[in-house]
Every structure is written in C-alpha cells, then in structure tokens.
mmCIF file of C-alpha atoms in Angstrom:
data_model
loop_
_atom_site.group_PDB
_atom_site.id
_atom_site.type_symbol
_atom_site.label_atom_id
_atom_site.label_comp_id
_atom_site.label_asym_id
_atom_site.label_seq_id
_atom_site.Cartn_x
_atom_site.Cartn_y
_atom_site.Cartn_z
ATOM 1 C CA UNK A 328 114.721 141.974 70.599
ATOM 2 C CA UNK A 329 116.311 140.948 73.438
ATOM 3 C CA UNK A 330 115.632 138.103 75.902
ATOM 4 C CA UNK A 331 114.193 139.302 79.227
ATOM 5 C CA UNK A 332 115.828 138.380 82.552
ATOM 6 C CA UNK A 333 112.931 136.725 83.310
ATOM 7 C CA UNK A 334 114.000 134.087 80.959
ATOM 8 C CA UNK A 335 117.322 133.826 80.655
ATOM 9 C CA UNK A 336 117.261 130.864 82.986
ATOM 10 C CA UNK A 337 114.995 128.982 80.160
ATOM 11 C CA UNK A 338 118.675 129.121 77.795
ATOM 12 C CA UNK A 339 120.524 127.586 80.382
ATOM 13 C CA UNK A 340 117.666 125.466 80.723
ATOM 14 C CA UNK A 341 117.521 124.578 76.189
ATOM 15 C CA UNK A 342 121.924 124.743 76.143
ATOM 16 C CA UNK A 343 122.067 121.786 79.779
ATOM 17 C CA UNK A 344 119.565 119.984 78.293
ATOM 18 C CA UNK A 345 120.952 119.765 74.856
ATOM 19 C CA UNK A 346 124.147 118.238 75.982
ATOM 20 C CA UNK A 347 121.670 116.045 77.551
ATOM 21 C CA UNK A 348 120.449 114.897 74.545
ATOM 22 C CA UNK A 349 122.942 114.977 72.308
ATOM 23 C CA UNK A 350 125.651 112.627 74.406
ATOM 24 C CA UNK A 351 127.823 114.775 76.209
ATOM 25 C CA UNK A 352 126.611 113.875 79.670
ATOM 26 C CA UNK A 353 125.922 110.260 80.436
ATOM 27 C CA UNK A 354 123.312 109.060 82.364
ATOM 28 C CA UNK A 355 124.537 109.806 86.016
ATOM 29 C CA UNK A 356 127.872 111.094 85.564
ATOM 30 C CA UNK A 357 128.526 114.325 87.171
ATOM 31 C CA UNK A 358 127.260 118.007 85.477
ATOM 32 C CA UNK A 359 129.899 120.597 85.688
ATOM 33 C CA UNK A 360 129.922 122.610 88.569
ATOM 34 C CA UNK A 361 127.820 126.044 89.043
ATOM 35 C CA UNK A 362 130.769 127.800 89.465
ATOM 36 C CA UNK A 363 131.732 126.195 85.580
ATOM 37 C CA UNK A 364 128.481 127.099 84.102
ATOM 38 C CA UNK A 365 128.071 130.280 85.220
ATOM 39 C CA UNK A 366 131.636 131.336 83.981
ATOM 40 C CA UNK A 367 131.201 128.633 80.493
ATOM 41 C CA UNK A 368 127.891 130.751 79.583
ATOM 42 C CA UNK A 369 129.023 134.157 81.433
ATOM 43 C CA UNK A 370 125.763 134.995 83.280
ATOM 44 C CA UNK A 371 124.819 135.379 86.622
ATOM 45 C CA UNK A 372 124.478 132.306 89.337
ATOM 46 C CA UNK A 373 121.027 132.605 90.341
ATOM 47 C CA UNK A 374 120.024 131.985 86.856
ATOM 48 C CA UNK A 375 122.288 128.964 86.422
ATOM 49 C CA UNK A 376 120.133 127.647 90.118
ATOM 50 C CA UNK A 377 117.565 128.454 88.375
ATOM 51 C CA UNK A 378 117.524 126.459 85.273
ATOM 52 C CA UNK A 379 118.920 123.688 86.760
ATOM 53 C CA UNK A 380 116.095 123.463 89.533
ATOM 54 C CA UNK A 381 113.436 124.043 85.555
ATOM 55 C CA UNK A 382 115.584 120.406 84.110
ATOM 56 C CA UNK A 383 115.023 118.968 88.585
ATOM 57 C CA UNK A 384 111.691 119.262 87.993
ATOM 58 C CA UNK A 385 111.542 117.864 84.702
ATOM 59 C CA UNK A 386 113.115 114.839 85.908
ATOM 60 C CA UNK A 387 116.114 115.706 83.480
ATOM 61 C CA UNK A 388 118.572 115.810 85.809
ATOM 62 C CA UNK A 389 118.302 114.986 90.125
ATOM 63 C CA UNK A 390 120.335 116.435 93.251
ATOM 64 C CA UNK A 391 123.089 114.408 95.465
ATOM 65 C CA UNK A 392 123.729 116.555 98.717
ATOM 66 C CA UNK A 393 127.010 117.196 99.012
ATOM 67 C CA UNK A 394 127.905 116.173 95.779
ATOM 68 C CA UNK A 395 126.387 118.103 92.732
ATOM 69 C CA UNK A 396 123.502 117.944 90.044
ATOM 70 C CA UNK A 397 123.813 113.870 87.776
ATOM 71 C CA UNK A 398 121.414 113.668 84.606
ATOM 72 C CA UNK A 399 118.494 111.276 85.306
ATOM 73 C CA UNK A 400 119.370 107.471 84.347
ATOM 74 C CA UNK A 401 116.492 106.479 81.813
ATOM 75 C CA UNK A 402 113.267 105.783 84.070
ATOM 76 C CA UNK A 403 111.318 102.438 84.957
ATOM 77 C CA UNK A 404 108.937 100.792 83.030
ATOM 78 C CA UNK A 405 105.991 99.816 84.822
ATOM 79 C CA UNK A 406 103.462 98.287 83.631
ATOM 80 C CA UNK A 407 99.733 98.685 86.375
ATOM 81 C CA UNK A 408 97.525 96.444 83.931
ATOM 82 C CA UNK A 409 100.261 93.301 84.359
ATOM 83 C CA UNK A 410 101.051 91.889 88.283
ATOM 84 C CA UNK A 411 104.894 91.386 88.342
ATOM 85 C CA UNK A 412 107.072 92.072 92.073
ATOM 86 C CA UNK A 413 109.628 94.965 91.848
ATOM 87 C CA UNK A 414 112.338 92.808 92.391
ATOM 88 C CA UNK A 415 110.627 90.828 88.635
ATOM 89 C CA UNK A 416 110.581 94.158 86.660
ATOM 90 C CA UNK A 417 113.188 95.734 87.115
ATOM 91 C CA UNK A 418 115.614 92.511 86.972
ATOM 92 C CA UNK A 419 114.429 91.739 83.538
ATOM 93 C CA UNK A 420 114.732 95.363 82.610
ATOM 94 C CA UNK A 421 118.556 94.922 83.090
ATOM 95 C CA UNK A 422 118.905 96.704 86.351
ATOM 96 C CA UNK A 423 119.739 95.684 89.480
ATOM 97 C CA UNK A 424 116.892 95.882 91.929
ATOM 98 C CA UNK A 425 117.439 96.449 96.638
ATOM 99 C CA UNK A 426 116.028 97.033 98.935
ATOM 100 C CA UNK A 427 115.842 97.413 102.276
ATOM 101 C CA UNK A 428 113.851 97.521 105.787
ATOM 102 C CA UNK A 429 113.301 100.800 107.577
ATOM 103 C CA UNK A 430 110.876 99.959 109.570
ATOM 104 C CA UNK A 431 108.328 96.732 110.976
ATOM 105 C CA UNK A 432 105.797 97.039 113.602
ATOM 106 C CA UNK A 433 102.863 95.542 114.534
ATOM 107 C CA UNK A 434 99.852 97.887 114.608
ATOM 108 C CA UNK A 435 95.966 97.936 115.875
ATOM 109 C CA UNK A 436 93.670 98.122 113.300
ATOM 110 C CA UNK A 437 92.232 101.623 112.572
ATOM 111 C CA UNK A 438 89.236 102.790 111.478
ATOM 112 C CA UNK A 439 90.992 103.816 107.868
ATOM 113 C CA UNK A 440 92.182 100.883 107.674
ATOM 114 C CA UNK A 441 88.974 98.229 109.064
ATOM 115 C CA UNK A 442 87.006 98.783 106.071
ATOM 116 C CA UNK A 443 90.506 98.372 103.627
ATOM 117 C CA UNK A 444 90.609 94.699 104.933
ATOM 118 C CA UNK A 445 87.082 93.458 106.547
ATOM 119 C CA UNK A 446 89.104 94.002 109.669
ATOM 120 C CA UNK A 447 87.198 95.195 113.309
ATOM 121 C CA UNK A 448 88.867 98.177 114.480
ATOM 122 C CA UNK A 449 91.729 97.003 116.961
ATOM 123 C CA UNK A 450 92.630 93.829 115.708
ATOM 124 C CA UNK A 451 96.098 93.624 114.788
ATOM 125 C CA UNK A 452 98.657 94.237 111.771
ATOM 126 C CA UNK A 453 101.643 94.944 110.067
ATOM 127 C CA UNK A 454 103.251 97.357 109.334
ATOM 128 C CA UNK A 455 106.215 97.592 106.979
ATOM 129 C CA UNK A 456 107.933 100.854 106.298
ATOM 130 C CA UNK A 457 111.074 99.906 103.106
ATOM 131 C CA UNK A 458 113.401 102.153 100.312
ATOM 132 C CA UNK A 459 113.418 100.803 97.137
ATOM 133 C CA UNK A 460 115.784 101.270 94.847
ATOM 134 C CA UNK A 461 117.082 100.759 91.168
ATOM 135 C CA UNK A 462 120.950 100.803 90.771
ATOM 136 C CA UNK A 463 122.015 102.096 94.019
ATOM 137 C CA UNK A 464 119.927 104.954 93.941
ATOM 138 C CA UNK A 465 116.612 104.944 96.674
ATOM 139 C CA UNK A 466 113.229 105.895 94.101
ATOM 140 C CA UNK A 467 110.687 105.010 96.678
ATOM 141 C CA UNK A 468 109.761 104.472 99.721
ATOM 142 C CA UNK A 469 106.079 102.552 100.063
ATOM 143 C CA UNK A 470 104.132 101.874 103.622
ATOM 144 C CA UNK A 471 102.782 97.818 102.989
ATOM 145 C CA UNK A 472 99.807 97.068 106.327
ATOM 146 C CA UNK A 473 99.459 92.928 106.072
ATOM 147 C CA UNK A 474 96.679 91.213 108.242
ATOM 148 C CA UNK A 475 98.418 89.981 111.212
ATOM 149 C CA UNK A 476 95.164 87.026 110.890
ATOM 150 C CA UNK A 477 96.660 85.728 107.606
ATOM 151 C CA UNK A 478 100.693 85.550 107.926
ATOM 152 C CA UNK A 479 101.089 84.961 112.243
ATOM 153 C CA UNK A 480 104.770 85.617 112.977
ATOM 154 C CA UNK A 481 105.126 87.764 109.779
ATOM 155 C CA UNK A 482 107.629 90.647 110.848
ATOM 156 C CA UNK A 483 110.336 87.289 111.780
ATOM 157 C CA UNK A 484 110.864 86.508 108.409
ATOM 158 C CA UNK A 485 113.335 88.551 106.066
ATOM 159 C CA UNK A 486 111.732 90.980 104.246
ATOM 160 C CA UNK A 487 114.224 92.863 102.579
ATOM 161 C CA UNK A 488 113.287 90.235 98.980
ATOM 162 C CA UNK A 489 110.040 89.943 97.229
ATOM 163 C CA UNK A 490 107.483 90.250 100.753
ATOM 164 C CA UNK A 491 105.183 88.466 96.879
ATOM 165 C CA UNK A 492 107.596 85.084 97.066
ATOM 166 C CA UNK A 493 107.020 85.329 101.304
ATOM 167 C CA UNK A 494 103.953 85.270 101.579
ATOM 168 C CA UNK A 495 103.587 81.899 99.113
ATOM 169 C CA UNK A 496 106.436 80.444 99.875
ATOM 170 C CA UNK A 497 105.834 80.688 103.976
ATOM 171 C CA UNK A 498 101.712 81.456 103.705
ATOM 172 C CA UNK A 499 100.719 79.824 100.541
ATOM 173 C CA UNK A 500 98.954 83.405 100.431
ATOM 174 C CA UNK A 501 98.560 84.254 96.449
ATOM 175 C CA UNK A 502 97.539 86.869 95.665
ATOM 176 C CA UNK A 503 95.077 87.232 92.155
ATOM 177 C CA UNK A 504 94.261 90.562 92.152
ATOM 178 C CA UNK A 505 95.399 94.087 92.455
ATOM 179 C CA UNK A 506 93.645 97.683 92.425
ATOM 180 C CA UNK A 507 96.252 100.331 91.170
ATOM 181 C CA UNK A 508 95.252 104.017 92.217
ATOM 182 C CA UNK A 509 97.719 106.762 90.755
ATOM 183 C CA UNK A 510 98.491 110.989 91.468
ATOM 184 C CA UNK A 511 100.806 113.488 91.290
ATOM 185 C CA UNK A 512 101.197 114.458 94.480
ATOM 186 C CA UNK A 513 104.568 116.904 96.253
ATOM 187 C CA UNK A 514 107.208 114.839 98.599
ATOM 188 C CA UNK A 515 106.452 115.735 102.171
ATOM 189 C CA UNK A 516 109.054 116.212 104.281
ATOM 190 C CA UNK A 517 109.327 111.665 105.450
ATOM 191 C CA UNK A 518 108.853 110.406 102.129
ATOM 192 C CA UNK A 519 111.983 113.556 100.804
ATOM 193 C CA UNK A 520 114.077 112.806 103.487
ATOM 194 C CA UNK A 521 114.111 108.705 102.743
ATOM 195 C CA UNK A 522 114.672 109.912 99.212
ATOM 196 C CA UNK A 523 116.920 111.776 99.566
ATOM 197 C CA UNK A 524 115.482 114.960 97.626
ATOM 198 C CA UNK A 525 114.149 118.239 98.802
ATOM 199 C CA UNK A 526 110.841 118.591 100.726
ATOM 200 C CA UNK A 527 108.183 119.691 97.768
ATOM 201 C CA UNK A 528 109.811 117.985 94.368
ATOM 202 C CA UNK A 529 107.089 116.511 92.261
ATOM 203 C CA UNK A 530 107.114 112.224 93.014
ATOM 204 C CA UNK A 531 103.703 109.701 92.539
ATOM 205 C CA UNK A 532 101.793 108.359 95.281
ATOM 206 C CA UNK A 533 100.517 105.111 94.184
ATOM 207 C CA UNK A 534 98.623 102.834 96.028
ATOM 208 C CA UNK A 535 98.031 99.219 95.452
ATOM 209 C CA UNK A 536 95.148 97.604 97.428
ATOM 210 C CA UNK A 537 96.494 92.798 96.610
ATOM 211 C CA UNK A 538 93.016 90.490 96.838
ATOM 212 C CA UNK A 539 93.668 86.536 97.348
ATOM 213 C CA UNK A 540 91.110 84.197 95.122
ATOM 214 C CA UNK A 541 88.355 84.090 97.659
ATOM 215 C CA UNK A 542 88.610 88.168 97.529
ATOM 216 C CA UNK A 543 90.964 88.879 101.215
ATOM 217 C CA UNK A 544 92.789 92.311 100.969
ATOM 218 C CA UNK A 545 96.625 90.027 101.061
ATOM 219 C CA UNK A 546 97.573 93.942 101.324
ATOM 220 C CA UNK A 547 97.664 98.296 101.406
ATOM 221 C CA UNK A 548 101.358 98.912 99.488
ATOM 222 C CA UNK A 549 101.964 102.726 100.087
ATOM 223 C CA UNK A 550 103.939 104.152 97.366
ATOM 224 C CA UNK A 551 105.129 107.364 96.408
ATOM 225 C CA UNK A 552 108.095 107.025 94.131
ATOM 226 C CA UNK A 553 110.210 109.993 93.001
ATOM 227 C CA UNK A 554 108.933 111.888 89.671
ATOM 228 C CA UNK A 555 111.473 111.362 87.452
ATOM 229 C CA UNK A 556 112.331 106.959 88.220
ATOM 230 C CA UNK A 557 109.066 105.757 86.930
ATOM 231 C CA UNK A 558 107.109 105.649 83.543
ATOM 232 C CA UNK A 559 103.868 103.961 83.097
ATOM 233 C CA UNK A 560 103.280 102.186 80.172
ATOM 234 C CA UNK A 561 100.806 100.194 79.204
ATOM 235 C CA UNK A 562 99.276 97.815 75.649
ATOM 236 C CA UNK A 563 95.895 97.054 75.959
ATOM 237 C CA UNK A 564 94.538 95.717 72.381
ATOM 238 C CA UNK A 565 91.005 96.793 71.916
ATOM 239 C CA UNK A 566 88.039 95.166 70.785
#
C-alpha cells in the first residue's frame, strides 16, 4: 500500500532523525539545505519543510535566521528541588553560560506584585530583563522584580552575572526557600524575538519566587525557555 501524501513528511522526518540519532549529523551541526534534502529524497519541497517543522516542534533541530537548520545541542538539566543559580548549574554540566541585561528600570509596585511582596501599590521596585545563553545560543529570557527597599541602588551594579551573588555580597540577602511553578506555553512575539525563534513555538514558562529566612520575597522571576533547551530531572528519596 502506498503512503498517503499527507503522511510523506513523517517518512522524511524519520530519515533525518535517524541520521541525527546515528551520529551522522552531530549537535550544533548545520543540516543540508532544503534543496539538498529534496534532491536526495526525491520529494516535494513542501514535504521537506513540513518534516523540518515537525523536528523543530520536537526539539530535535532549530533554525537560525538566514542561516539554516541545525541539530539541537543537548538540553541543560535542571533540578527545581535544588537551589543553584543558572551560572552554577550550567557550568557544572561543562557548558558555557552567559547573561545579557536587556533592560533595568525602577517601577511602581502594581496591584499584581503588591500581594506577592507584601508591599503597597506604588512602592518602588526594580525590574530587570535579561537574556541567558548556553554555549552562545539564547535559551531563556527572564524578567526579575526586586523590592527596592531591600536592595537600594541595585541597578547601579553589574547584572550580567549572578544576581543572587550580588544580593548576597552587597546587601547580605540570602535565599532560604524557593517556590517554582512551571507550565508549557507558546512563545509570544516579545519572548520569541529575544530568543531568536519563531513566534508561537512551544516554550516553558518558569515562575520562581525566592524568600529569605524571614519569609520576605527576595526575587520574583518569570522565565521563558525555548522548549528544546531544558530537561527537568528530579531525584527524590521515597520514605
């Protein structure tokens, strides 16, 4: 029985995935062009694109604007039950983390933030927007809010590294507890542009609320990860 036209792309998808799994195409390596794949497989270019989009949605490959398709590198492993900053756990896995501050501004506490921080509406807050990369590839964009009363003049300090370290070394503020909420999402235009991916692709929304030993909120952080960049791994002892 011949394969229905609507399913041709699955065969192409499987063939490319097999080349990646077999090591013929390695992480970070550029795939052959769509035209080369078309000639090699004797199928329509639209079918090739559909197969590539399927692999992109699965996190197997990714696109670089005006450059082509590449094999996705291994994801960063993250254990939400342990408190380690991005720089620390990425470096511990032998990868190269970098952080770029996109903006840092003072804002007035909003009705949404007021109950989170236990502060009145209008109280001064700091909002920091950063893009974080692994081995030169942007993997997440985050917006962090910090109570200005806890860390006066925070925005004058370099924030392209560990914010946790700045809070601890300059303000003697240490995180004692974290609450982490995660849910899948579709990357909207702002996040997609910052991550240099197509709007509407799947992503992971991570919301982290960090507390000090007195129960005060130290940071409120909302992260948007590209879906192929993070692997959640938790090892829990069962009693």
